[in-house]
mmCIF file of C-alpha atoms in Angstrom:
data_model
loop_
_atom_site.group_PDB
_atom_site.id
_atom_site.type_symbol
_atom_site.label_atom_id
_atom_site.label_comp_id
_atom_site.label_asym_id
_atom_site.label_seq_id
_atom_site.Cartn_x
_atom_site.Cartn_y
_atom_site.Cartn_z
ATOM 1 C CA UNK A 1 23.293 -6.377 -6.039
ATOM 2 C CA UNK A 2 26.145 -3.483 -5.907
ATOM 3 C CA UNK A 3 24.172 -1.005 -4.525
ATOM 4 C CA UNK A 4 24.060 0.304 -0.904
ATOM 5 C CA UNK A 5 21.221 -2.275 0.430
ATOM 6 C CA UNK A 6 20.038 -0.269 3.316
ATOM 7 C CA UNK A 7 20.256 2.997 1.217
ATOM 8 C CA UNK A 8 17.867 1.589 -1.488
ATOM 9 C CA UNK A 9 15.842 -0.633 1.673
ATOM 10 C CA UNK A 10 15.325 3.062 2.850
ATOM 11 C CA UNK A 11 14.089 4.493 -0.261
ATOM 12 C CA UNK A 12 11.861 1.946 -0.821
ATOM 13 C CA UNK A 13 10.487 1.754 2.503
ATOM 14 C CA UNK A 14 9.671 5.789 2.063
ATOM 15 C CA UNK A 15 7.988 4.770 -1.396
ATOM 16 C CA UNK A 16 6.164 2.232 0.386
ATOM 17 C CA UNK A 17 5.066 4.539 3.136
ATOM 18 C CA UNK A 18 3.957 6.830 0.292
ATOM 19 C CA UNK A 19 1.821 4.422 -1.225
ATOM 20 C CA UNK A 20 0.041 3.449 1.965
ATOM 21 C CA UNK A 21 -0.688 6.722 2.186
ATOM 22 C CA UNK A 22 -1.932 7.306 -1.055
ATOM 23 C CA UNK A 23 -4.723 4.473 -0.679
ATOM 24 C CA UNK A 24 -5.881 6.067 3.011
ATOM 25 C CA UNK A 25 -6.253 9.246 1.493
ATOM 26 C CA UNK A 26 -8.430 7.341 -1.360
ATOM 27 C CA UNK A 27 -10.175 5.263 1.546
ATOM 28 C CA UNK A 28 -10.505 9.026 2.745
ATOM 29 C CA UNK A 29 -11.851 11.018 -0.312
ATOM 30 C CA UNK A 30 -9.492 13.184 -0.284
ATOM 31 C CA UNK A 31 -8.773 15.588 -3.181
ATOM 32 C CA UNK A 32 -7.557 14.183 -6.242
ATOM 33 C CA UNK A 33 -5.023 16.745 -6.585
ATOM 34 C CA UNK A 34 -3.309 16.087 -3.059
ATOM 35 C CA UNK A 35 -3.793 12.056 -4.289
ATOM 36 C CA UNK A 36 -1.919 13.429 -7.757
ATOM 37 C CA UNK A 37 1.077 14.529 -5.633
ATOM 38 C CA UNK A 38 1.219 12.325 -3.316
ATOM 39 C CA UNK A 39 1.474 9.632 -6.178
ATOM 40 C CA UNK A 40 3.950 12.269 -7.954
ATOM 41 C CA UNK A 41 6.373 11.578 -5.033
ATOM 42 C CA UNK A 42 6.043 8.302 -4.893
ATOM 43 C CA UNK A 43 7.290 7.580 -8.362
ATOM 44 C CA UNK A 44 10.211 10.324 -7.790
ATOM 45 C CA UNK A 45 11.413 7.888 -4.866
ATOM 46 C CA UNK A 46 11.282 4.849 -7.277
ATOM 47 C CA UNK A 47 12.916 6.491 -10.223
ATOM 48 C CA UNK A 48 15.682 7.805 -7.393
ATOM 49 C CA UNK A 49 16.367 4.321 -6.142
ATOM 50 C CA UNK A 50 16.438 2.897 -9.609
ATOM 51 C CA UNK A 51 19.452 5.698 -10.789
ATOM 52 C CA UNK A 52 20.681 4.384 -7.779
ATOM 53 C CA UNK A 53 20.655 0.254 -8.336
ATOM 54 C CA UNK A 54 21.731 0.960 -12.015
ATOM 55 C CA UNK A 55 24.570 3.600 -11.051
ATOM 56 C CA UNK A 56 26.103 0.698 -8.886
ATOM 57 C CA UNK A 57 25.708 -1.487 -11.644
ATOM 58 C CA UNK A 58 27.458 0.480 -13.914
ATOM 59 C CA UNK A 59 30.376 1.103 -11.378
ATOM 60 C CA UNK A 60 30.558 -2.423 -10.828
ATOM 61 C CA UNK A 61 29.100 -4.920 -12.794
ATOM 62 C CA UNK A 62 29.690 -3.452 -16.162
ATOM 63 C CA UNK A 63 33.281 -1.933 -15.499
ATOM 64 C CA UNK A 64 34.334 -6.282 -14.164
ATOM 65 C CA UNK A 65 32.551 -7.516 -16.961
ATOM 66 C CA UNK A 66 35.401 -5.361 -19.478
ATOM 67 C CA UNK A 67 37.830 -5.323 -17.100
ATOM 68 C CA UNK A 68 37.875 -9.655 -17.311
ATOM 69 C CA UNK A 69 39.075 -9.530 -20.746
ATOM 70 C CA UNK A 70 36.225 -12.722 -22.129
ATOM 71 C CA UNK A 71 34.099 -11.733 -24.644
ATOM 72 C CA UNK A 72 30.658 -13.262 -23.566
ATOM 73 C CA UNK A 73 31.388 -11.113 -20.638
ATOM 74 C CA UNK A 74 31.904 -7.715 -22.764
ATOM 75 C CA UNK A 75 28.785 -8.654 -24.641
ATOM 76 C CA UNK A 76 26.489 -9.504 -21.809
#
């Protein structure tokens, strides 16, 4: 992977976090609109770190794979 590792290790840790605290709230009874956000930010974290993983990839992968000149490279 191209990406920062402990940037994206951080994000997901925070999503994790989020989701633990999403299922105490449930274990709590807590309001299903607070539950609705809470889940709300979780998903904005994942969808972050994934623009993040496939930005790198981009920069990286994709611009070696046409920079190497071999087809089955370019296609991939």
């Amino acid at each position: 992977m191209k990406a920062d590792e402990s940037k994206i290790k951080r994000l997901l840790n925070t999503a994790k976090g989020q989701i633990d605290g999403v299922l105490k709230m449930i274990d709590e009874g807590r309001y299903c609109i607070d539950i609705v956000t809470q889940i709300s930010a979780s998903k904005a974290i994942l969808h972050k770190t994934a623009k993040e993983v496939l930005k790198a990839h981009l920069n990286s992968c994709v611009i070696d794979s046409f920079s190497s000149g071999n087809k089955k490279d370019k296609e991939k």
